[in-house]
mmCIF file of C-alpha atoms in Angstrom:
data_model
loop_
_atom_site.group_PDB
_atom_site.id
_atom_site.type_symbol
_atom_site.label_atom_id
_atom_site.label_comp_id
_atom_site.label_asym_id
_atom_site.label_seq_id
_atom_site.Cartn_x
_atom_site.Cartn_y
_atom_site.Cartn_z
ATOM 1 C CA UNK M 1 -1.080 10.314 22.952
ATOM 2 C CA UNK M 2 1.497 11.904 20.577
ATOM 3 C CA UNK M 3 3.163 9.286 18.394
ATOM 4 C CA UNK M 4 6.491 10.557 16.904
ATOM 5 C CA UNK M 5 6.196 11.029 12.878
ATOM 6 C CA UNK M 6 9.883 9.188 12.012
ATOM 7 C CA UNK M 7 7.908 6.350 15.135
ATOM 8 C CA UNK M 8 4.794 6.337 12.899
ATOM 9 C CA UNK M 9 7.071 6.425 8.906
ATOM 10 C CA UNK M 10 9.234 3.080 10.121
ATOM 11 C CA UNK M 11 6.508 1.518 12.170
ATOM 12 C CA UNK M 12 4.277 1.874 8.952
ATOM 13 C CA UNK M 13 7.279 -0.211 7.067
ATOM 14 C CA UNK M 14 8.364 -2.505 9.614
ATOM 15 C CA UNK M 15 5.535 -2.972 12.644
ATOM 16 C CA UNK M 16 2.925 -2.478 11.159
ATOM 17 C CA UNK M 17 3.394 -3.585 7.183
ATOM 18 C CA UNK M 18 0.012 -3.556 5.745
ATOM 19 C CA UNK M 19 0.329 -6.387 4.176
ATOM 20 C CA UNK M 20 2.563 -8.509 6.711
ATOM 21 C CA UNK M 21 0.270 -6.917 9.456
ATOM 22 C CA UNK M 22 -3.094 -6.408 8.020
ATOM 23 C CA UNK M 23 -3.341 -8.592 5.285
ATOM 24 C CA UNK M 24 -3.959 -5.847 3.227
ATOM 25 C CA UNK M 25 -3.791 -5.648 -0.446
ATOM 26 C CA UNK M 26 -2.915 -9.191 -1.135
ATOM 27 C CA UNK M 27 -4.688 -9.819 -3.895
ATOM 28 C CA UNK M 28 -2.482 -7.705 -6.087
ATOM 29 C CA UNK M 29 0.506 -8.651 -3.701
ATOM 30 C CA UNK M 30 0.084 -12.223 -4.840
ATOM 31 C CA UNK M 31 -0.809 -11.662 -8.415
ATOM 32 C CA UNK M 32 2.402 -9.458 -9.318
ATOM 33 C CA UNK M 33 5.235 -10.631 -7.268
ATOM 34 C CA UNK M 34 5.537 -12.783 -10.159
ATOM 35 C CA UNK M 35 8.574 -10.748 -11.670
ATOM 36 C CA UNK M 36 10.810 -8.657 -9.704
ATOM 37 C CA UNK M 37 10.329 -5.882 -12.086
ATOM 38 C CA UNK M 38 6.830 -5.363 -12.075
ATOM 39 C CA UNK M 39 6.625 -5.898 -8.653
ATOM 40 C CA UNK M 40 9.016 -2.242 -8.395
ATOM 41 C CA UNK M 41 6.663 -0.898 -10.600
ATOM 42 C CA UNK M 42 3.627 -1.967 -9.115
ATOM 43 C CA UNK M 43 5.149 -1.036 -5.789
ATOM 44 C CA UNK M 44 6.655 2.730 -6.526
ATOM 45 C CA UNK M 45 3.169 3.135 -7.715
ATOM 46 C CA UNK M 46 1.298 1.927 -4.899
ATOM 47 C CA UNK M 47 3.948 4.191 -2.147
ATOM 48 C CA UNK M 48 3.164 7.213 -4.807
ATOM 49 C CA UNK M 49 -1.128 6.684 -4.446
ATOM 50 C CA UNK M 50 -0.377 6.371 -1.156
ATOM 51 C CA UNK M 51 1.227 9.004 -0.500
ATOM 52 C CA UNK M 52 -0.850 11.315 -2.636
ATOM 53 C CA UNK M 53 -4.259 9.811 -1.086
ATOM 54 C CA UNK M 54 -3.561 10.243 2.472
ATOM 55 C CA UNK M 55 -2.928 14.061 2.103
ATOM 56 C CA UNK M 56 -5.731 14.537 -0.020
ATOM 57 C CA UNK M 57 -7.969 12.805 1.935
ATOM 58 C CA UNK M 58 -6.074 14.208 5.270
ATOM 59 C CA UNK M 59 -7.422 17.415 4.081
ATOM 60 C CA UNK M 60 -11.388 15.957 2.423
ATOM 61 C CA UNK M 61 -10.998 14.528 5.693
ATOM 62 C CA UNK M 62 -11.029 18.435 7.437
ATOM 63 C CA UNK M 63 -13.248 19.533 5.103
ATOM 64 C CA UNK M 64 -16.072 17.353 5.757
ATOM 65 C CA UNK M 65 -15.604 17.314 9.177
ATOM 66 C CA UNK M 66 -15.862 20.991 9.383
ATOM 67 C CA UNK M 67 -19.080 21.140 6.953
ATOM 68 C CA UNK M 68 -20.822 18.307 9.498
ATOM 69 C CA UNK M 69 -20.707 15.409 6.647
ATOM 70 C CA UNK M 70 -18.216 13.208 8.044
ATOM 71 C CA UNK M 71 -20.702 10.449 7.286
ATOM 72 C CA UNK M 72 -19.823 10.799 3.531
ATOM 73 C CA UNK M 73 -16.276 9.594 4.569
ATOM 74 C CA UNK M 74 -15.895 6.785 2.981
ATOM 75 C CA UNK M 75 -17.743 7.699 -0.434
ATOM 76 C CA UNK M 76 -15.078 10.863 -0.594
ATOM 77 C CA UNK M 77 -12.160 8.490 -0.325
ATOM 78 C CA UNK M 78 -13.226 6.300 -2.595
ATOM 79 C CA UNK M 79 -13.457 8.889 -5.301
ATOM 80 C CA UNK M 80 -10.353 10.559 -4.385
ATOM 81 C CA UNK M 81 -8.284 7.309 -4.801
ATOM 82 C CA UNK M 82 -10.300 6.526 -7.816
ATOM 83 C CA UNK M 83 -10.003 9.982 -9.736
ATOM 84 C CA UNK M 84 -5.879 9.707 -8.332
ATOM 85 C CA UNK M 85 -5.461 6.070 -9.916
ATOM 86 C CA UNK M 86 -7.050 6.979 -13.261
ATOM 87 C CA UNK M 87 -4.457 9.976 -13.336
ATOM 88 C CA UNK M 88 -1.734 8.247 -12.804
ATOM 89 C CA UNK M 89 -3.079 5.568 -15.122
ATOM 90 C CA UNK M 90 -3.409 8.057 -17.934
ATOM 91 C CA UNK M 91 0.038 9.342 -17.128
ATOM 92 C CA UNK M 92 1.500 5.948 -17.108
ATOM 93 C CA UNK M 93 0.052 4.463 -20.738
ATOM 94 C CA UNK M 94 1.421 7.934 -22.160
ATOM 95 C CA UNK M 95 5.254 8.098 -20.426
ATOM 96 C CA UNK M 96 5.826 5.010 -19.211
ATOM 97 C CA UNK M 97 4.080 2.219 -21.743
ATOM 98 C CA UNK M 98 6.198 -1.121 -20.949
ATOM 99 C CA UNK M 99 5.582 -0.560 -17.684
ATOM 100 C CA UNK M 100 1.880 0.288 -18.175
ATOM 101 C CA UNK M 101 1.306 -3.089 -20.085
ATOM 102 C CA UNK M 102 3.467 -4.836 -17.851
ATOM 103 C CA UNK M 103 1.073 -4.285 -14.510
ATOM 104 C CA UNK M 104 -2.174 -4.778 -16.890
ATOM 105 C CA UNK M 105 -5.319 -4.678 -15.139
ATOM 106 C CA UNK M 106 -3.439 -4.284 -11.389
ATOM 107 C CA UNK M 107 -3.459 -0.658 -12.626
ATOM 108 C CA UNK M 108 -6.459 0.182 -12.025
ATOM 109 C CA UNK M 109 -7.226 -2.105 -9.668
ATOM 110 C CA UNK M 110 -5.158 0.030 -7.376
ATOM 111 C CA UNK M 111 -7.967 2.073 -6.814
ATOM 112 C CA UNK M 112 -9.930 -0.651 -4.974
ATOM 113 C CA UNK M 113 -6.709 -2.177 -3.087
ATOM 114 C CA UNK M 114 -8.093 -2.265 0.311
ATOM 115 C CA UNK M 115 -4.440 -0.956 1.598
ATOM 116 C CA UNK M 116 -5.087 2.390 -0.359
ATOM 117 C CA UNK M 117 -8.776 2.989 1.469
ATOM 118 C CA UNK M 118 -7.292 1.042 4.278
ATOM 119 C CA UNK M 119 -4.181 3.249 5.334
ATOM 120 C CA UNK M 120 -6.488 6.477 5.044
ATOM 121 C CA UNK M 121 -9.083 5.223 7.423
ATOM 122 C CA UNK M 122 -6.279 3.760 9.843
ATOM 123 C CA UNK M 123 -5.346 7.569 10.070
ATOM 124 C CA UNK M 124 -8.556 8.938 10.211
ATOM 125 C CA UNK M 125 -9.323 6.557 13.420
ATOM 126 C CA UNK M 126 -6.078 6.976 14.924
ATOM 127 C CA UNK M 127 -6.456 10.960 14.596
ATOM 128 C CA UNK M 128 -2.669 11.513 12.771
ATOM 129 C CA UNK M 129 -2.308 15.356 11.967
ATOM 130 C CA UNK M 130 -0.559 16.672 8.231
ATOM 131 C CA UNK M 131 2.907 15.518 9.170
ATOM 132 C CA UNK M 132 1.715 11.829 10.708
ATOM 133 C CA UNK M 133 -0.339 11.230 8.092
ATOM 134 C CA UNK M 134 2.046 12.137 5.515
ATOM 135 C CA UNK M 135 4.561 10.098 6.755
ATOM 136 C CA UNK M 136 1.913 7.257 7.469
ATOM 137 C CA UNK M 137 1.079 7.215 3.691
ATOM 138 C CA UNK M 138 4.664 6.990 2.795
ATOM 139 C CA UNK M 139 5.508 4.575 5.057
ATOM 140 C CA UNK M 140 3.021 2.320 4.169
ATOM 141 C CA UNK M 141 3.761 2.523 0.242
ATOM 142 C CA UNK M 142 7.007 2.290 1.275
ATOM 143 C CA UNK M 143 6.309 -1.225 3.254
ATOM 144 C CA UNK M 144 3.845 -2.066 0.716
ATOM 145 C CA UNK M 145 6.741 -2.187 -1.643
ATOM 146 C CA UNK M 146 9.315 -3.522 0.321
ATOM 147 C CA UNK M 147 7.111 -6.858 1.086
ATOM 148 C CA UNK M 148 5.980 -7.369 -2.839
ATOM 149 C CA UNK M 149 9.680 -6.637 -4.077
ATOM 150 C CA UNK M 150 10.738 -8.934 -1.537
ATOM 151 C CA UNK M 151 8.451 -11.778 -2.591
ATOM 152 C CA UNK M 152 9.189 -11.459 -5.998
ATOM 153 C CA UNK M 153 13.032 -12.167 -5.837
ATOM 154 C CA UNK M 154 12.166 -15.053 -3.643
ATOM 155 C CA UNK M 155 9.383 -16.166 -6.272
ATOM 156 C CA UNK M 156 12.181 -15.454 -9.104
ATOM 157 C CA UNK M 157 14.077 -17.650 -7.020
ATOM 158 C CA UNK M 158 11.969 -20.657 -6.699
ATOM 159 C CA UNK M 159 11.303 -20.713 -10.330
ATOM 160 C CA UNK M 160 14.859 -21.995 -10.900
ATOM 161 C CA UNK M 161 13.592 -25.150 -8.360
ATOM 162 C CA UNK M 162 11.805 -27.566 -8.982
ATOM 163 C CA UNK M 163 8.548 -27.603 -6.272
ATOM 164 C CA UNK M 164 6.099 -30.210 -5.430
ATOM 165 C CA UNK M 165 3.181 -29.543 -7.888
ATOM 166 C CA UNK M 166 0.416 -28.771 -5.316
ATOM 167 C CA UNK M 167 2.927 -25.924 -4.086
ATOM 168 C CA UNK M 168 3.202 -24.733 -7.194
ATOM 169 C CA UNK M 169 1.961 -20.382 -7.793
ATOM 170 C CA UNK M 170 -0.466 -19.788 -4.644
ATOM 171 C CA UNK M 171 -0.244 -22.177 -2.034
ATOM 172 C CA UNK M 172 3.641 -21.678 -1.680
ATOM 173 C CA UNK M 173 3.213 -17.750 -2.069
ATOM 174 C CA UNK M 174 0.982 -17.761 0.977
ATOM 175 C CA UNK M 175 3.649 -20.141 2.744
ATOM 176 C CA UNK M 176 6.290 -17.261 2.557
ATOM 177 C CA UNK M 177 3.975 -14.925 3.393
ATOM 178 C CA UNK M 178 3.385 -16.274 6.613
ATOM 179 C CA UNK M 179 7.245 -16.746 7.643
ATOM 180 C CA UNK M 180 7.820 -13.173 6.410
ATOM 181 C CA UNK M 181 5.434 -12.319 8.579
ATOM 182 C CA UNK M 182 6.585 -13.926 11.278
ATOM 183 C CA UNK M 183 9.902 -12.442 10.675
ATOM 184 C CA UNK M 184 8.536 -8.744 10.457
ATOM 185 C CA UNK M 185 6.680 -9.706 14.037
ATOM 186 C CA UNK M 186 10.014 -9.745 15.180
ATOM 187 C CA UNK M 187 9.700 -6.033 15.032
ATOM 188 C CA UNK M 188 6.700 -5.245 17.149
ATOM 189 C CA UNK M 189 7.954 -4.997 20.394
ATOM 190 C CA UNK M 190 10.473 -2.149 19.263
ATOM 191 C CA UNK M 191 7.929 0.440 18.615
ATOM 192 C CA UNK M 192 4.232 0.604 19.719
ATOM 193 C CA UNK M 193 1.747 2.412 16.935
ATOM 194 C CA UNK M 194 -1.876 2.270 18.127
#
């Protein structure tokens, strides 16, 4: 079945969040929504590996496919994400430093977010061609983003309250992750994706 690539771009931000939907990437989701401006940085470059990933591996994706090694899959995306992160990681220490030191080690732990391997294999199984998977990728950063800025200003906001000490960092992060999940549910019966 054809899926629409606008469908698949706001389905990928709203529907089907990776982390509101598949609990993907949380680690680094919880660790940096400490600050709301880290979190944009950690999240514009999350939606730009994303982005970049998906149509390189889109195409390693072809290419193996067409040489009979599809079974190297997932060893190919790995490295592609990997050699992408440590670009951009180079790129960002030399143009951007503050920011750089700002997301410390979630940098390069990028490369093994499972919503970076995650989003390419979600197109690989669901067969998306250039312009769905590009759109996909974007999407997803895009969502990605959206949920980690969001969670920051509410974090940002809770710091000016005082909370019980056992909800204290964590426990009450996973709390509002749960109702803004529940609230992005809301969106699922709009717009089907699988």
């Amino acid at each position: 079945m054809y899926i629409n690539p606008l469908v698949i771009f706001f389905a990928s931000i709203f529907t089907s969040n990776m982390i509101f939907s598949n609990f993907l990437g949380m680690c680094s989701f919880i660790s940096v929504s400490k600050e709301v401006e880290t979190a944009i940085g950690l999240g514009i470059a999350v939606t730009f590996v994303l982005s970049i990933t998906t149509v390189l591996n889109y195409f390693m994706n072809k290419l193996m496919v067409s040489l009979g090694i599809e079974y190297l899959n997932y060893i190919i995306f790995i490295v592609v994400i990997a050699a992408f992160v440590q670009i951009l990681e180079m790129i960002l220490e030399r143009y951007v430093p503050n920011l750089y030191h700002a997301l410390g080690i979630f940098l390069p732990l990028i490369t093994v977010n499972c919503a970076i391997l995650g989003v390419t294999l979600f197109m690989v199984t669901r067969e998306y061609n250039f312009l769905q998977s590009l759109l996909f990728g974007i999407g997803s950063g895009i969502g990605w983003a959206l949920a980690i800025i969001s969670m920051a200003g509410i974090r940002a906001r809770m710091n000016e309250n005082a909370l019980p000490k056992g909800l204290q960092g964590a426990p009450i992060t996973l709390i509002i992750t749960g109702i803004m999940a529940m609230a992005f549910i809301g969106f699922s019966g709009m717009v089907p994706i699988s």
